[in-house]
Coordinates of C-alpha atoms in Angstrom, one line a residue:
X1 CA 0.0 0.0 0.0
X2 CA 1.0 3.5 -0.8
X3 CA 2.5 5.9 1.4
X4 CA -0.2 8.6 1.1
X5 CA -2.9 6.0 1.4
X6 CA -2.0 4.7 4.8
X7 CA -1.0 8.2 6.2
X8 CA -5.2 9.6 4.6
X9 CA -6.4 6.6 6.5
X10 CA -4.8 6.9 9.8
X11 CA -5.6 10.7 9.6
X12 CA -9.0 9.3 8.9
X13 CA -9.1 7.2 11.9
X14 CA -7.5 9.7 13.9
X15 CA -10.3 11.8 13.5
X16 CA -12.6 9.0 13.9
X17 CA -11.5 8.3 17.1
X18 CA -11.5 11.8 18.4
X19 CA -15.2 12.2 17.1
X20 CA -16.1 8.8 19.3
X21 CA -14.6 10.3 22.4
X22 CA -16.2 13.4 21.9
X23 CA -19.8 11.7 21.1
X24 CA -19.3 10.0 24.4
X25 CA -19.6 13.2 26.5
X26 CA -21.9 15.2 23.8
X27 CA -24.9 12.6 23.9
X28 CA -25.4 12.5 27.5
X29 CA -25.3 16.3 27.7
X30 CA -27.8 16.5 25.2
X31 CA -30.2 13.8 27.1
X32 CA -29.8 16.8 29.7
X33 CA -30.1 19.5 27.5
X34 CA -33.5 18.5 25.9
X35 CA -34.6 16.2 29.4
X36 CA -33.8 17.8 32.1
X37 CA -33.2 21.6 31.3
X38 CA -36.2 21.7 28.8
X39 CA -34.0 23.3 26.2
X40 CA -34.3 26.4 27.9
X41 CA -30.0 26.3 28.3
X42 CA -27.7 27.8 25.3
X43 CA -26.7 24.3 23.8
X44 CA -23.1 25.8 23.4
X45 CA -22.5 25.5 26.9
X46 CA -22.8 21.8 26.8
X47 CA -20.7 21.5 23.8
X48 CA -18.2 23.6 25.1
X49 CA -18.7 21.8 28.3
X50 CA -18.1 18.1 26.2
X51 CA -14.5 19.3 24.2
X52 CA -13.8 20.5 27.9
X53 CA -14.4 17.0 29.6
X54 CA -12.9 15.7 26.2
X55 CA -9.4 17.8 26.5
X56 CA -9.7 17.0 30.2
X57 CA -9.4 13.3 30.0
X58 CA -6.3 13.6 28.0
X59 CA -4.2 15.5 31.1
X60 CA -4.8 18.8 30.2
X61 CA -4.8 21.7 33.0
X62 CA -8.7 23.8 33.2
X63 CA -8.7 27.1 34.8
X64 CA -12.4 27.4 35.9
X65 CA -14.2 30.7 37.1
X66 CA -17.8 29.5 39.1
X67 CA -20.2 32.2 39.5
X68 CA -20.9 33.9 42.7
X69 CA -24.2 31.6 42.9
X70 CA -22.7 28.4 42.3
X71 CA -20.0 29.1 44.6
X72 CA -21.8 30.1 47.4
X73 CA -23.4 26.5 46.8
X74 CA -20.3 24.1 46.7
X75 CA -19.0 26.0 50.5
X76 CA -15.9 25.3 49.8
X77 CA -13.3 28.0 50.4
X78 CA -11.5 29.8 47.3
X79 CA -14.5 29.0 45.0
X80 CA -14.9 31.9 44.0
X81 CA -11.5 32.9 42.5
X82 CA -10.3 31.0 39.6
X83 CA -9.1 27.7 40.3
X84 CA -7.0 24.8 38.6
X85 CA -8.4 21.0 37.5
X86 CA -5.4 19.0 36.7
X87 CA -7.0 15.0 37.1
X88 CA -7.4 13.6 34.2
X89 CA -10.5 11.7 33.5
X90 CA -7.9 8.9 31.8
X91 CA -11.1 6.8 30.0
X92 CA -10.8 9.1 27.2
X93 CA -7.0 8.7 27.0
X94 CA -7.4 4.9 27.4
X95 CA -10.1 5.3 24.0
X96 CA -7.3 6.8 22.3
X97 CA -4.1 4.4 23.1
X98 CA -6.6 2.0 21.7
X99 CA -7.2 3.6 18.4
X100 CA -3.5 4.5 18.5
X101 CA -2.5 1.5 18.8
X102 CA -5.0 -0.3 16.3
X103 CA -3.2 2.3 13.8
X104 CA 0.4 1.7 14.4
X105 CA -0.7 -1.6 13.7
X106 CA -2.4 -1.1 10.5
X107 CA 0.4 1.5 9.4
X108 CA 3.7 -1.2 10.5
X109 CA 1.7 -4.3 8.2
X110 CA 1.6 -1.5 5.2
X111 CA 5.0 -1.0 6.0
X112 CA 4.7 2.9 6.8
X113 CA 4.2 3.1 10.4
X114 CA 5.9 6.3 10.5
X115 CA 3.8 8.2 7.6
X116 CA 0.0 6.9 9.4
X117 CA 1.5 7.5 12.6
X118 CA 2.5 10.9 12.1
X119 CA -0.4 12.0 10.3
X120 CA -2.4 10.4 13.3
X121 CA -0.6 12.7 15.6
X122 CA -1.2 15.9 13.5
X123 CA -4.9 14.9 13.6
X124 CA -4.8 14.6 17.3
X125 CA -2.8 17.7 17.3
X126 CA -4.8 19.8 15.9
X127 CA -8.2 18.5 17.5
X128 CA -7.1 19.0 20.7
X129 CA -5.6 23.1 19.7
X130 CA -9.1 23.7 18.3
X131 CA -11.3 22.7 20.6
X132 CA -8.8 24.6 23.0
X133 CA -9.5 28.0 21.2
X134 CA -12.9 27.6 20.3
X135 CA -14.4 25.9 23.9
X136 CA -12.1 28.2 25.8
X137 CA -14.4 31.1 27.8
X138 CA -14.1 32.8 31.4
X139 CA -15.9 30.5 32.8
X140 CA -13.5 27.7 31.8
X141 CA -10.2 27.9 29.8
X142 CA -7.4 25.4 28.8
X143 CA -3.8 26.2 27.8
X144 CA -3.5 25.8 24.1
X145 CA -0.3 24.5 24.2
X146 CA -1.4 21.4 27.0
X147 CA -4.4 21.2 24.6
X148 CA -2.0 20.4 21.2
X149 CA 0.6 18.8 23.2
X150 CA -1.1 16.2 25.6
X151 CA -3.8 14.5 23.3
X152 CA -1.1 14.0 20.5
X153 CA 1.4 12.2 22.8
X154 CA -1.5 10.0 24.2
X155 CA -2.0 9.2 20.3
X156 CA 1.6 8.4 19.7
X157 CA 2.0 6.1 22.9
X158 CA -0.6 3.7 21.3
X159 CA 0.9 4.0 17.6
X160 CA 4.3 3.1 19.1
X161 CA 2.9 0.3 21.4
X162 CA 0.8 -1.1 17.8
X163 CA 3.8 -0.5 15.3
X164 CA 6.0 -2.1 17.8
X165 CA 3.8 -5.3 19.0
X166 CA 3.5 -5.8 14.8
X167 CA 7.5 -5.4 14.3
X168 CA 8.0 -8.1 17.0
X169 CA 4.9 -10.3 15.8
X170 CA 6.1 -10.3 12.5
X171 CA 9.9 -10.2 12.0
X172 CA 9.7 -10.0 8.4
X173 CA 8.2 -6.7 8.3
X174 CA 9.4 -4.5 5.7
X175 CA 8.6 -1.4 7.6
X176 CA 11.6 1.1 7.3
X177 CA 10.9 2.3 11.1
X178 CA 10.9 -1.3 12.6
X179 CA 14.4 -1.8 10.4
X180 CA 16.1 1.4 11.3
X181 CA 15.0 0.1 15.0
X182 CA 16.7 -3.4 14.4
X183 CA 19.8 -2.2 12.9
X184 CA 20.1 0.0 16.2
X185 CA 19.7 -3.0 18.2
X186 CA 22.2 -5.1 15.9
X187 CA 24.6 -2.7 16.3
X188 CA 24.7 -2.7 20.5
X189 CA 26.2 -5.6 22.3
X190 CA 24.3 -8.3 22.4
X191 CA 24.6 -9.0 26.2
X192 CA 23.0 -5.1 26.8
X193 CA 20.4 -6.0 24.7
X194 CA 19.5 -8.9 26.5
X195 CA 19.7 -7.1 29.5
X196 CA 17.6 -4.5 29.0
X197 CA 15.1 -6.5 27.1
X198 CA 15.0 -8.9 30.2
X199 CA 14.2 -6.0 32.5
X200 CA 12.0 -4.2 30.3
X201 CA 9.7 -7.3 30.1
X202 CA 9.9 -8.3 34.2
X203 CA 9.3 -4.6 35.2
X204 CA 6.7 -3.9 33.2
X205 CA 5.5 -7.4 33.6
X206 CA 5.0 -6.8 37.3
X207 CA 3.6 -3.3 36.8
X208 CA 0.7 -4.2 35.1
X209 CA 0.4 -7.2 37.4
X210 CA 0.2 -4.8 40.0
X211 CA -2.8 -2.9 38.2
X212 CA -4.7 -5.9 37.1
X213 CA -4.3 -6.6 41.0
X214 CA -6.0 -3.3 41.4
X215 CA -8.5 -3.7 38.9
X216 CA -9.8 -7.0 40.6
X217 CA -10.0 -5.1 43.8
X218 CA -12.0 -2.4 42.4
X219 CA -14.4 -4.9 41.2
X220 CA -14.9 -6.0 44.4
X221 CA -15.1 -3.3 46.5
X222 CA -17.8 -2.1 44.2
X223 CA -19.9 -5.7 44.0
X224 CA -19.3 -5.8 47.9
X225 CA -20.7 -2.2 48.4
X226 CA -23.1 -1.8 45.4
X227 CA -26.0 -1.1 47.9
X228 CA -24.3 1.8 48.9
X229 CA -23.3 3.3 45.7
X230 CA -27.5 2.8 44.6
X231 CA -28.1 4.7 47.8
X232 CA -26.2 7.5 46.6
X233 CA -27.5 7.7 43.2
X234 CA -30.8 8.2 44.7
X235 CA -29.7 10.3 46.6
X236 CA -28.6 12.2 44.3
X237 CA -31.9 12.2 42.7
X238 CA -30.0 13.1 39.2
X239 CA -33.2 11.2 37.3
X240 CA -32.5 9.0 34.3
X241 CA -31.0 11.9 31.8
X242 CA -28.4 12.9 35.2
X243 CA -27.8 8.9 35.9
X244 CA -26.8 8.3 32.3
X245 CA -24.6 11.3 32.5
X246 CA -22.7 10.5 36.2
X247 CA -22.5 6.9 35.2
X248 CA -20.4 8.3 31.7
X249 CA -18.0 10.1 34.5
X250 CA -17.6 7.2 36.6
X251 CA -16.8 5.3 33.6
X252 CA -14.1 7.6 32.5
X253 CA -13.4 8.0 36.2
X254 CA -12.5 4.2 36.4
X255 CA -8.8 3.7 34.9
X256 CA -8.1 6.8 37.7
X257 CA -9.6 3.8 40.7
X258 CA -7.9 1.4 39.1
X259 CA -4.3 3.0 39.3
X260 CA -5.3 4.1 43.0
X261 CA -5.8 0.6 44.4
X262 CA -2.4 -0.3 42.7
X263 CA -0.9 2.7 45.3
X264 CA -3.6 1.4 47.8
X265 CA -1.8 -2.4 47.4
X266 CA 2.0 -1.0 47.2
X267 CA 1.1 1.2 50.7
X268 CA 1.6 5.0 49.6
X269 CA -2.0 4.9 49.2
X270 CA -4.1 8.0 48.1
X271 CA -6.1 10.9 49.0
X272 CA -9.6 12.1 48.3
X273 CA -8.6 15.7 49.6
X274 CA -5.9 17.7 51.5
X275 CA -5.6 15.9 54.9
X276 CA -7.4 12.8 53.9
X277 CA -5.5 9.1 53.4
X278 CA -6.8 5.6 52.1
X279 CA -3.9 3.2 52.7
X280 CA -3.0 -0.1 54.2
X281 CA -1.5 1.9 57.1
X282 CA -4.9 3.8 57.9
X283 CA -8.2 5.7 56.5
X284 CA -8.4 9.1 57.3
X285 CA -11.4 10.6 55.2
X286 CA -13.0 13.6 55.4
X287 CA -16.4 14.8 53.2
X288 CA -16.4 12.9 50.2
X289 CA -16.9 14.4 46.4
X290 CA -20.9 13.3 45.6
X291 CA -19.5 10.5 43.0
X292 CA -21.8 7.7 43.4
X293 CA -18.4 5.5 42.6
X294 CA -17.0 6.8 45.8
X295 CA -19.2 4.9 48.1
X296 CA -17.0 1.8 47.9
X297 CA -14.0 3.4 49.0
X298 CA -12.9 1.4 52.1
X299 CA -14.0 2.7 55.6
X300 CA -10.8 0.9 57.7
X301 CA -7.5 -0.3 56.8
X302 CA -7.0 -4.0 56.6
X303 CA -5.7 -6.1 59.8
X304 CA -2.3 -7.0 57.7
X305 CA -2.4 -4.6 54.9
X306 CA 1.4 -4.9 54.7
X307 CA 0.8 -8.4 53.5
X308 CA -0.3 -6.9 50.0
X309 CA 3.5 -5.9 49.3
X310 CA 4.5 -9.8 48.9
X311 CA 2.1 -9.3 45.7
X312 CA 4.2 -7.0 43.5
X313 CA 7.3 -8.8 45.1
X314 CA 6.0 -12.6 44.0
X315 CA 5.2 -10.7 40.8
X316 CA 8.7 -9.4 40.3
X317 CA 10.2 -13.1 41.1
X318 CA 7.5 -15.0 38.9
X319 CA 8.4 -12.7 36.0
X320 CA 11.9 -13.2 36.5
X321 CA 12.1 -16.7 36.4
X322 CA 9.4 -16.6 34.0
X323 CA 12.0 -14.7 31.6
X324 CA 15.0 -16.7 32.5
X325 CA 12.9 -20.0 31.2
X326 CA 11.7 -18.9 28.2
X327 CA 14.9 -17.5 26.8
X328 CA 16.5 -17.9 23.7
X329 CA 17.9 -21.5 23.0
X330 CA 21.2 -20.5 22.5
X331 CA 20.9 -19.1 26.2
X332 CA 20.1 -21.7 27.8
X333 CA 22.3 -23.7 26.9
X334 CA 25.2 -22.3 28.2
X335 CA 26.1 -23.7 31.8
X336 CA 25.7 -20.5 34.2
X337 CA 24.8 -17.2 33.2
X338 CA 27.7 -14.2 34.6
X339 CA 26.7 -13.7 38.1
X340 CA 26.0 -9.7 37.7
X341 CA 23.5 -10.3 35.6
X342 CA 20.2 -11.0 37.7
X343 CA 21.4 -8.2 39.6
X344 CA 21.4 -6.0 36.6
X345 CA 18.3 -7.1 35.3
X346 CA 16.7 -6.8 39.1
X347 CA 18.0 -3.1 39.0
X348 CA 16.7 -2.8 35.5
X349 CA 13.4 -4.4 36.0
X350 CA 13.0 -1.6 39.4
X351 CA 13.6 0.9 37.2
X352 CA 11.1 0.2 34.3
X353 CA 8.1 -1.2 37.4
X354 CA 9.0 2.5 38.9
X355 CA 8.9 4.8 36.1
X356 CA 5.0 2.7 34.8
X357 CA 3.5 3.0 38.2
X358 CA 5.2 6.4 39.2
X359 CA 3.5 8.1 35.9
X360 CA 0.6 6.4 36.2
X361 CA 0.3 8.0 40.0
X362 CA 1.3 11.0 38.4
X363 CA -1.3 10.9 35.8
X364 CA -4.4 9.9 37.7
X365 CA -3.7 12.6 40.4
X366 CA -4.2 16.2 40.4
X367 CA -6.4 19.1 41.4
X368 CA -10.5 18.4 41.3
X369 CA -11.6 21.5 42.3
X370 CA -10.8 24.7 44.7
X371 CA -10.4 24.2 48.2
X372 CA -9.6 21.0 49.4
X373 CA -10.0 19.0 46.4
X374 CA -6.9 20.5 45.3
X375 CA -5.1 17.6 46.6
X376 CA -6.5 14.1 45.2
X377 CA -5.2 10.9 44.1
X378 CA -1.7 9.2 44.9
X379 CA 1.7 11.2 45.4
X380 CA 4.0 9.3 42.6
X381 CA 7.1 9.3 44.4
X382 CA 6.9 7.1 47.3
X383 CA 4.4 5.0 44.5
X384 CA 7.7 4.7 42.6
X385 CA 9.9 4.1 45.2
X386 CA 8.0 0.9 46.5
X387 CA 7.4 -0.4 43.5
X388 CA 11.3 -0.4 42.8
X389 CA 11.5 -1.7 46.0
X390 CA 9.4 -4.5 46.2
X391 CA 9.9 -5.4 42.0
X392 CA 13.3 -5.1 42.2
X393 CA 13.7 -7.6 45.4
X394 CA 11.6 -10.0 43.6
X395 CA 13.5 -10.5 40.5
X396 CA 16.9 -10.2 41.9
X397 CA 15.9 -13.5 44.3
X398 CA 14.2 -15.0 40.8
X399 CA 16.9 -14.1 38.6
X400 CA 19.5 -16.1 40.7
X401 CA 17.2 -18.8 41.4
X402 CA 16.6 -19.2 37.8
X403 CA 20.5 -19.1 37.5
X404 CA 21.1 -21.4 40.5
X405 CA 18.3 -23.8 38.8
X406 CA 20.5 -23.5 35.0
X407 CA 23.6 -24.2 36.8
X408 CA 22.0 -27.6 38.3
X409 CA 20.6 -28.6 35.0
X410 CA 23.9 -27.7 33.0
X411 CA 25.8 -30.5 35.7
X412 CA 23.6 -33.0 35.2
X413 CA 24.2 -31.9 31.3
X414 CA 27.5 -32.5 31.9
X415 CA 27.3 -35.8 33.9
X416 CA 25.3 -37.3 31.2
X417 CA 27.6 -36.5 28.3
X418 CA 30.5 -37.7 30.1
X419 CA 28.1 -41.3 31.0
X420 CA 27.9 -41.8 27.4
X421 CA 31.6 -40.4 26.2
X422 CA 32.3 -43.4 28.1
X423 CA 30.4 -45.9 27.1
X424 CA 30.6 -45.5 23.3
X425 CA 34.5 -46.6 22.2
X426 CA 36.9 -44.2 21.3
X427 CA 38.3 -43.7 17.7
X428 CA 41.2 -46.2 17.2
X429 CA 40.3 -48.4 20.6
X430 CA 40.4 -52.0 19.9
X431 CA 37.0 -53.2 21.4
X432 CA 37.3 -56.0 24.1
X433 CA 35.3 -58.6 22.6
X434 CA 34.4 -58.7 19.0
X435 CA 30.4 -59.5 18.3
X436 CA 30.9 -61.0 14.9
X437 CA 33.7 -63.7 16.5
X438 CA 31.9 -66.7 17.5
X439 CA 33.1 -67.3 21.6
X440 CA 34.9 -70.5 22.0
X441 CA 32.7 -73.6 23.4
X442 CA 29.2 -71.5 21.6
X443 CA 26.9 -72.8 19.2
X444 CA 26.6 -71.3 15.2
X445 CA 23.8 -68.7 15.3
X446 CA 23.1 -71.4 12.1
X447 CA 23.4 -74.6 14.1
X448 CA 20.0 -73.1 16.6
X449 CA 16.7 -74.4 15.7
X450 CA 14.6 -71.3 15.2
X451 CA 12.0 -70.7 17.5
X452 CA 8.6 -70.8 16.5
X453 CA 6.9 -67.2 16.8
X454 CA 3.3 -66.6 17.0
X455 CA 1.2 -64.4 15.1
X456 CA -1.4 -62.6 16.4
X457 CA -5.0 -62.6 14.1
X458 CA -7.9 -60.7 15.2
X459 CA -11.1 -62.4 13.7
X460 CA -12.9 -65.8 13.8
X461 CA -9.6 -67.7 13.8
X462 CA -8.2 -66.6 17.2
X463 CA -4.7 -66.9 18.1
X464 CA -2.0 -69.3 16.2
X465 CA 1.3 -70.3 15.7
X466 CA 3.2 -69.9 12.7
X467 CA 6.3 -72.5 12.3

């Protein structure tokens, strides 16, 4: 397929996927446009209001200005002045690794993953600058910059992610980016590749152990409380129009409770407001944000919450042995691995576990609103540093177990070749007893009667012997 082709239909897709994400927050607002408000509000509002939640979910900064009657509502001091919202709803963002990633794909088999995946970004790009300009009013503003920046490199992480999981699924690609990539690698030693491929694969291995952990823990907090969280949707009173609409922010809300349990499991924990803590340690909460979603947070610590850090440790060992097993060939065959490498791949493997889980914290914190608010969601260093911690433990133990259990397997290796060297004769040895030579005192092989064999037949016949 032509250049030009593949780059006009990632643009096309690009725009596509954009369109979807804003569709998402648009028909909702419209149910409570035409349902709820009677049409009586300015529809532009709620548009603006949907590229707003749209540029939101992608990590970029809002500067909202309430007005003096909605302040005095929420109570909450410094509503009135202009304040920041930094979380980012990250179910848009998720929406659009997916269709990046789905269009690295489609642009590495064409063999231009560069062309589709550049034109993708430029889409993205420029989406996210014009809705910037055009949604931006007093009431709420985003930087234009954020707004061009932040929803194209949320596009590009899932066209790298799809044009690299082809390049590896297919290693006869003839994409020019995946071969200017493996000539780099070719030309680096071959025992730093290793390495770093090793650790790339435990750390982030464990990682996203660690948040499918946290996703499973999510599910069942909210099955365990779900009579609370119907409580406070009627409690809410929102009707059907405001339910649909609350339920679309929880949604998008959901990666953001995901990556908190992760914290919650590593210990750091999080915060639902300045002063407030959910952690293994301890609860301390304060009023809660009127998110439905919310209700399942846990009241108490756990009895032995430190009990959850053996998870992301066993993760790091499993993963590290994991690796060590399912190596190249040529690996394993050799006797014993140098003895600084688990450690370097333990170190390695920390580093890649802290830097997925310390963004992540990063990204699914921020400011939700003036006052207190200002403060929710995990703090991403001590995230980071435990998950080094604990990943890093785990596959230096693994790493040399997996090399203790080589070394073991390359002796009995050993043992065995040397059983058979010598049994089988050397070259040039004159064998102690010759076969062919009849042994004095022995009967011809032609002088023994044969034996009569029998013949097994299946059928009326039975069984008989055959002289």
């Amino acid at each position: 397929m032509r250049r030009t082709t593949i780059a006009l239909l990632a643009a096309l897709e690009a725009s596509v996927a954009a369109l979807i994400g804003l569709g998402v927050v648009v028909v909702p607002l419209i149910l409570l446009w035409a349902l709820h408000f009677g049409l009586a509000v300015d529809i532009t509002v709620l548009l603006r209001a949907a590229a707003d939640v749209w540029l939101l979910g992608h990590g970029v900064d809002l500067v909202v200005q309430l007005d003096p009657v909605t302040a005095a509502r929420t109570a909450l001091p410094g509503a009135a002045d202009p304040f920041p919202i930094t979380i980012a709803l990250l179910g848009f963002a998720l929406v659009s690794v997916a269709f990046g990633r789905r269009i690295g794909r489609r642009s590495a088999a064409g063999g231009h993953s560069f062309s589709g995946g550049i034109a993708a970004i430029l889409v993205y790009a420029a989406v996210g600058a014009v809705l910037a300009v055009v949604a931006g009013v007093d009431a709420a503003r985003a930087d234009p910059w954020q707004a061009a920046l932040l929803p194209a490199f949320t596009m590009a992480l899932g066209v790298v992610i799809g044009a690299a999981g082809e390049a590896l699924r297919r290693a006869s690609s003839t994409d020019a980016a995946s071969g200017l990539v493996r000539r780099a690698l070719v030309s680096l030693p071959l025992v730093l590749v290793a390495g770093l491929r090793a650790a790339v694969r435990v750390g982030a291995g464990a990682a996203f152990g660690v948040l499918a952990l946290g996703g499973v823990l999510v599910a069942v907090l909210i099955a365990l409380d779900y009579a609370t969280i119907a409580g406070l949707y009627q409690a809410l009173g929102a009707g059907v129009d405001g339910g649909i609409a609350l339920t679309v922010a929880e949604l998008a809300l959901l990666p953001n409770l995901v990556i908190w349990a992760a914290a919650w499991l590593l210990g750091p924990g999080f915060a639902i407001g300045s002063g407030t803590l959910v952690s293994t340690s301890g609860t301390l909460l304060g009023p809660v944000p009127g998110i439905p979603l919310l209700g399942a947070l846990p009241a108490e610590a756990p009895a032995l919450g430190a009990l959850w850090l053996i998870a992301p440790v066993l993760l790091g060992f499993v993963g590290a042995w994991v690796v060590a097993a399912t190596g190249p060939a040529v690996e394993r065959a050799k006797a014993r691995t140098p003895w600084w490498m688990p450690l370097a791949v333990g170190f390695g493997a920390a580093a890649a576990a802290a830097l997925v889980l310390g963004l992540l914290a990063w990204w699914s914190g921020g400011a939700a609103g003036p006052g207190r608010l200002a403060d929710v969601g995990p703090d991403p260093w001590p995230v980071a540093g435990v998950a080094a911690a604990t990943v890093g433990l785990g596959a230096i133990v693994g790493g040399y177990a997996a090399r203790a259990r080589s070394g073991r397997e390359a002796g009995r290796g050993s043992v065995a070749l040397r059983t058979r060297d010598e049994r089988e004769p050397r070259p040039g040895s004159i064998p102690a007893h010759d076969e062919r030579e009849p042994r004095p005192g022995s009967i011809p092989a032609h002088d023994v009667p044969e034996r009569a064999h029998r013949e097994f037949v299946w059928g009326s016949n039975g069984r008989r012997d055959l002289e």
